[in-house]
Amino acid sequence: MKVLLINGSPHPKGCTYRALSEVEKTLRIEGIETEWLQAGPHPVRGCMGCGMCRKNKLGKCIFGEDNVNVAIARMEECDGLIVGSPVHYAAASGAVTSFLDRMFYSSNGFPYKPGAAVVSCRRAGSTAALEQLNKYFMMSNMPLVPSAYWNMVHGNSPEEVEQDLEGMMVMRTLGRNMAWMLKSIEAGQKNGLLPPKPEKKTRTNFIRKIESQEDQLKNYSPYFNSYNKVNKEFKDED
């Protein structure tokens, strides 16, 4: 079993990394493999709503200059996901937000693979950032891994994070809970307990009649047309 750790901080060895490292250490003690992926420090393109990933059923983003598609490919081999982010203006970093928007939208998420988020902050804004990140898992049929408190650490440097004894305890508890959940899922599958069969999605805007799948795709057509006219070179990419 393996868990993908995504560091959404522009600092590869900063406070967020220190928090994720504590989780990783516990996962490895519990016999779970880990793999790292750095979302920053390079610029991450935001989702432009072109719809090409859905129209062409790519299973990945049409843009491939950053690590988004790498993360999607690695999640095919991984059994769980933990995303870490610093707190910027009481929210997750802009880089990790753009990263996850495209990662989850183009892939349709990673159903029934446990997920969790970790945030680091100097003082405040952590609960708002954590709530923002948790929505990616909750909207994608991914079990949310709990801990003994909110998954946050405080400090202005990795050394200060280590002084947040409660935060370090929360990280270790998160690692143990992730390992326990993965092992429980594996044990259930070995005994014939499979994930629930998904119901076909119904998309509405609360006031229109329910549309057929064909009609839903027509709603994307303005994006397809304008995108193909301007960016034809991306049509056959990857």
CSV table of C-alpha atoms in Angstrom, one decimal:
chain,number,residue,atom,x,y,z
A,1,MET,CA,0.0,0.0,0.0
A,2,LYS,CA,1.2,3.5,-0.9
A,3,VAL,CA,0.2,7.1,0.0
A,4,LEU,CA,1.0,10.1,-2.2
A,5,LEU,CA,2.2,13.2,-0.3
A,6,ILE,CA,1.8,16.4,-2.2
A,7,ASN,CA,3.6,19.4,-0.9
A,8,GLY,CA,1.7,22.5,-2.0
A,9,SER,CA,4.3,25.0,-0.5
A,10,PRO,CA,6.7,27.0,-2.7
A,11,HIS,CA,9.3,26.0,-0.1
A,12,PRO,CA,10.4,22.4,-0.6
A,13,LYS,CA,11.8,22.0,2.9
A,14,GLY,CA,9.6,24.5,4.9
A,15,CYS,CA,7.0,24.2,7.6
A,16,THR,CA,4.5,22.2,5.4
A,17,TYR,CA,7.2,19.7,4.5
A,18,ARG,CA,8.0,19.3,8.2
A,19,ALA,CA,4.4,18.5,9.0
A,20,LEU,CA,4.1,16.0,6.1
A,21,SER,CA,7.4,14.4,7.1
A,22,GLU,CA,5.9,13.6,10.5
A,23,VAL,CA,3.0,11.9,8.9
A,24,GLU,CA,5.3,10.0,6.5
A,25,LYS,CA,7.5,8.8,9.4
A,26,THR,CA,4.4,7.3,11.1
A,27,LEU,CA,3.1,5.8,7.8
A,28,ARG,CA,6.4,4.0,7.3
A,29,ILE,CA,6.4,2.7,10.8
A,30,GLU,CA,3.0,1.2,10.1
A,31,GLY,CA,4.3,-0.5,6.9
A,32,ILE,CA,2.8,2.0,4.4
A,33,GLU,CA,5.0,3.2,1.5
A,34,THR,CA,5.0,6.8,0.6
A,35,GLU,CA,5.8,8.9,-2.5
A,36,TRP,CA,6.4,12.7,-2.6
A,37,LEU,CA,5.4,15.3,-5.2
A,38,GLN,CA,6.2,19.0,-5.1
A,39,ALA,CA,3.5,21.3,-6.5
A,40,GLY,CA,5.7,24.4,-6.3
A,41,PRO,CA,7.9,26.3,-6.6
A,42,HIS,CA,7.2,26.6,-10.4
A,43,PRO,CA,4.1,28.4,-11.5
A,44,VAL,CA,1.0,26.3,-11.7
A,45,ARG,CA,-1.6,27.1,-14.4
A,46,GLY,CA,-5.2,27.5,-13.1
A,47,CYS,CA,-8.1,25.7,-14.7
A,48,MET,CA,-9.4,27.8,-17.6
A,49,GLY,CA,-12.7,25.8,-18.0
A,50,CYS,CA,-11.9,24.7,-21.5
A,51,GLY,CA,-13.6,21.4,-21.0
A,52,MET,CA,-11.1,19.5,-23.2
A,53,CYS,CA,-10.4,16.9,-20.6
A,54,ARG,CA,-14.0,15.9,-20.4
A,55,LYS,CA,-14.9,16.3,-24.1
A,56,ASN,CA,-12.0,14.1,-25.2
A,57,LYS,CA,-12.2,11.8,-22.1
A,58,LEU,CA,-8.5,12.2,-21.5
A,59,GLY,CA,-8.5,11.4,-17.8
A,60,LYS,CA,-5.9,14.2,-17.4
A,61,CYS,CA,-5.5,17.9,-18.0
A,62,ILE,CA,-4.9,19.1,-21.6
A,63,PHE,CA,-2.0,21.2,-20.3
A,64,GLY,CA,1.1,19.2,-19.3
A,65,GLU,CA,3.8,21.7,-18.4
A,66,ASP,CA,3.5,21.1,-14.6
A,67,ASN,CA,3.1,18.2,-12.2
A,68,VAL,CA,-0.7,17.9,-12.3
A,69,ASN,CA,-0.8,15.0,-14.8
A,70,VAL,CA,2.1,13.4,-13.0
A,71,ALA,CA,0.1,13.4,-9.8
A,72,ILE,CA,-3.0,11.9,-11.6
A,73,ALA,CA,-0.8,9.1,-13.0
A,74,ARG,CA,0.8,8.4,-9.6
A,75,MET,CA,-2.6,8.2,-7.9
A,76,GLU,CA,-3.4,5.2,-10.2
A,77,GLU,CA,-0.8,3.3,-8.2
A,78,CYS,CA,-1.3,4.9,-4.8
A,79,ASP,CA,-4.0,3.9,-2.3
A,80,GLY,CA,-4.3,7.2,-0.4
A,81,LEU,CA,-3.6,10.9,-0.8
A,82,ILE,CA,-2.4,13.6,1.7
A,83,VAL,CA,-2.1,17.2,0.5
A,84,GLY,CA,-0.1,19.8,2.5
A,85,SER,CA,-0.4,23.6,2.1
A,86,PRO,CA,0.8,26.7,3.9
A,87,VAL,CA,-1.9,29.2,4.8
A,88,HIS,CA,-2.0,32.3,2.6
A,89,TYR,CA,-4.7,34.9,3.5
A,90,ALA,CA,-6.7,32.3,5.5
A,91,ALA,CA,-6.7,30.0,2.5
A,92,ALA,CA,-4.7,27.3,0.8
A,93,SER,CA,-1.8,28.5,-1.4
A,94,GLY,CA,-2.8,29.7,-4.9
A,95,ALA,CA,-0.4,27.1,-6.4
A,96,VAL,CA,-2.0,24.1,-4.6
A,97,THR,CA,-5.5,25.4,-5.3
A,98,SER,CA,-4.8,25.6,-9.0
A,99,PHE,CA,-3.1,22.3,-8.9
A,100,LEU,CA,-6.0,20.5,-7.2
A,101,ASP,CA,-8.7,22.2,-9.3
A,102,ARG,CA,-7.2,20.7,-12.4
A,103,MET,CA,-6.1,17.4,-10.9
A,104,PHE,CA,-9.5,16.6,-9.5
A,105,TYR,CA,-11.6,18.0,-12.4
A,106,SER,CA,-9.8,16.4,-15.2
A,107,SER,CA,-9.5,13.0,-13.5
A,108,ASN,CA,-13.0,12.9,-11.8
A,109,GLY,CA,-11.2,12.4,-8.5
A,110,PHE,CA,-10.1,9.2,-6.9
A,111,PRO,CA,-13.2,7.5,-5.4
A,112,TYR,CA,-12.8,5.4,-2.3
A,113,LYS,CA,-9.1,6.2,-1.8
A,114,PRO,CA,-8.7,7.9,1.6
A,115,GLY,CA,-7.6,11.5,1.6
A,116,ALA,CA,-6.5,14.1,4.1
A,117,ALA,CA,-5.2,17.6,4.1
A,118,VAL,CA,-2.5,19.2,6.3
A,119,VAL,CA,-1.9,23.0,6.7
A,120,SER,CA,0.8,25.0,8.3
A,121,CYS,CA,0.5,28.6,9.5
A,122,ARG,CA,2.2,31.2,11.5
A,123,ARG,CA,-0.8,32.1,13.7
A,124,ALA,CA,-4.3,31.9,12.2
A,125,GLY,CA,-6.4,31.1,9.1
A,126,SER,CA,-5.7,27.4,9.3
A,127,THR,CA,-9.2,26.1,9.8
A,128,ALA,CA,-10.5,28.0,6.8
A,129,ALA,CA,-7.7,26.6,4.6
A,130,LEU,CA,-8.2,23.1,5.9
A,131,GLU,CA,-12.0,23.3,5.2
A,132,GLN,CA,-11.2,24.5,1.6
A,133,LEU,CA,-8.9,21.5,1.0
A,134,ASN,CA,-11.2,18.9,2.5
A,135,LYS,CA,-13.9,19.7,0.0
A,136,TYR,CA,-11.8,18.1,-2.8
A,137,PHE,CA,-12.0,14.7,-1.1
A,138,MET,CA,-15.6,15.1,0.1
A,139,MET,CA,-16.9,15.8,-3.4
A,140,SER,CA,-15.0,12.9,-4.9
A,141,ASN,CA,-16.3,9.9,-2.8
A,142,MET,CA,-13.0,9.8,-1.0
A,143,PRO,CA,-13.1,8.8,2.7
A,144,LEU,CA,-11.8,11.7,4.9
A,145,VAL,CA,-9.1,10.5,7.3
A,146,PRO,CA,-9.5,12.0,10.8
A,147,SER,CA,-7.1,12.8,13.5
A,148,ALA,CA,-7.1,13.9,17.2
A,149,TYR,CA,-7.6,17.6,16.2
A,150,TRP,CA,-7.6,19.7,13.1
A,151,ASN,CA,-4.7,18.7,10.9
A,152,MET,CA,-2.6,21.9,11.4
A,153,VAL,CA,0.8,23.0,12.7
A,154,HIS,CA,2.0,26.4,13.8
A,155,GLY,CA,5.4,28.0,13.4
A,156,ASN,CA,7.4,30.3,11.2
A,157,SER,CA,10.1,27.8,10.5
A,158,PRO,CA,10.5,24.0,10.5
A,159,GLU,CA,12.3,24.3,13.9
A,160,GLU,CA,9.3,26.2,15.4
A,161,VAL,CA,6.9,23.6,13.9
A,162,GLU,CA,8.7,21.0,15.9
A,163,GLN,CA,8.0,22.9,19.1
A,164,ASP,CA,4.3,22.6,18.3
A,165,LEU,CA,4.0,19.4,20.3
A,166,GLU,CA,0.2,19.1,19.8
A,167,GLY,CA,0.6,19.7,16.1
A,168,MET,CA,3.2,17.0,15.9
A,169,MET,CA,1.0,14.6,17.8
A,170,VAL,CA,-1.9,15.3,15.4
A,171,MET,CA,0.4,14.6,12.4
A,172,ARG,CA,1.4,11.2,13.9
A,173,THR,CA,-2.2,10.4,14.7
A,174,LEU,CA,-3.2,11.2,11.1
A,175,GLY,CA,-0.5,8.8,9.9
A,176,ARG,CA,-1.7,6.0,12.1
A,177,ASN,CA,-5.4,6.6,11.1
A,178,MET,CA,-4.5,6.6,7.4
A,179,ALA,CA,-2.6,3.3,7.8
A,180,TRP,CA,-5.5,1.8,9.8
A,181,MET,CA,-8.1,2.9,7.2
A,182,LEU,CA,-6.0,1.5,4.3
A,183,LYS,CA,-5.5,-1.8,6.0
A,184,SER,CA,-9.2,-2.0,6.9
A,185,ILE,CA,-10.2,-1.3,3.2
A,186,GLU,CA,-7.7,-4.0,2.1
A,187,ALA,CA,-9.1,-6.5,4.7
A,188,GLY,CA,-12.7,-5.7,3.5
A,189,GLN,CA,-11.8,-6.3,-0.2
A,190,LYS,CA,-10.1,-9.6,0.7
A,191,ASN,CA,-13.4,-10.7,2.3
A,192,GLY,CA,-15.5,-9.6,-0.7
A,193,LEU,CA,-16.6,-6.2,0.5
A,194,LEU,CA,-16.4,-4.0,-2.6
A,195,PRO,CA,-16.9,-0.2,-2.8
A,196,PRO,CA,-20.5,0.9,-3.4
A,197,LYS,CA,-21.6,1.0,-7.0
A,198,PRO,CA,-21.8,4.6,-8.1
A,199,GLU,CA,-25.1,6.1,-9.1
A,200,LYS,CA,-25.1,7.9,-12.5
A,201,LYS,CA,-24.5,11.6,-11.8
A,202,THR,CA,-27.3,14.1,-12.4
A,203,ARG,CA,-26.2,17.7,-13.1
A,204,THR,CA,-28.7,20.5,-12.6
A,205,ASN,CA,-28.5,24.2,-11.8
A,206,PHE,CA,-31.6,23.9,-9.5
A,207,ILE,CA,-34.0,25.7,-11.9
A,208,ARG,CA,-33.7,24.0,-15.3
A,209,LYS,CA,-35.2,20.7,-16.3
A,210,ILE,CA,-32.9,17.7,-16.0
A,211,GLU,CA,-30.8,17.4,-19.1
A,212,SER,CA,-29.6,14.4,-20.9
A,213,GLN,CA,-25.9,13.6,-21.0
A,214,GLU,CA,-25.8,14.8,-24.7
A,215,ASP,CA,-27.4,18.1,-23.7
A,216,GLN,CA,-24.9,18.5,-20.8
A,217,LEU,CA,-22.0,18.2,-23.3
A,218,LYS,CA,-23.6,20.9,-25.5
A,219,ASN,CA,-23.2,23.3,-22.6
A,220,TYR,CA,-19.4,23.0,-23.0
A,221,SER,CA,-19.5,23.7,-26.7
A,222,PRO,CA,-18.6,27.5,-26.4
A,223,TYR,CA,-15.5,26.5,-24.6
A,224,PHE,CA,-14.6,23.8,-27.1
A,225,ASN,CA,-15.1,26.1,-30.1
A,226,SER,CA,-13.2,29.1,-28.7
A,227,TYR,CA,-10.4,26.9,-27.4
A,228,ASN,CA,-9.9,25.0,-30.6
A,229,LYS,CA,-9.8,28.2,-32.7
A,230,VAL,CA,-7.1,29.8,-30.6
A,231,ASN,CA,-5.1,26.8,-29.3
A,232,LYS,CA,-5.2,24.2,-32.1
A,233,GLU,CA,-1.7,23.1,-31.2
A,234,PHE,CA,-2.9,21.6,-28.0
A,235,LYS,CA,-5.5,19.4,-29.7
A,236,ASP,CA,-3.3,16.5,-30.3
A,237,GLU,CA,-0.9,17.0,-27.4
A,238,ASP,CA,-0.2,13.8,-25.3
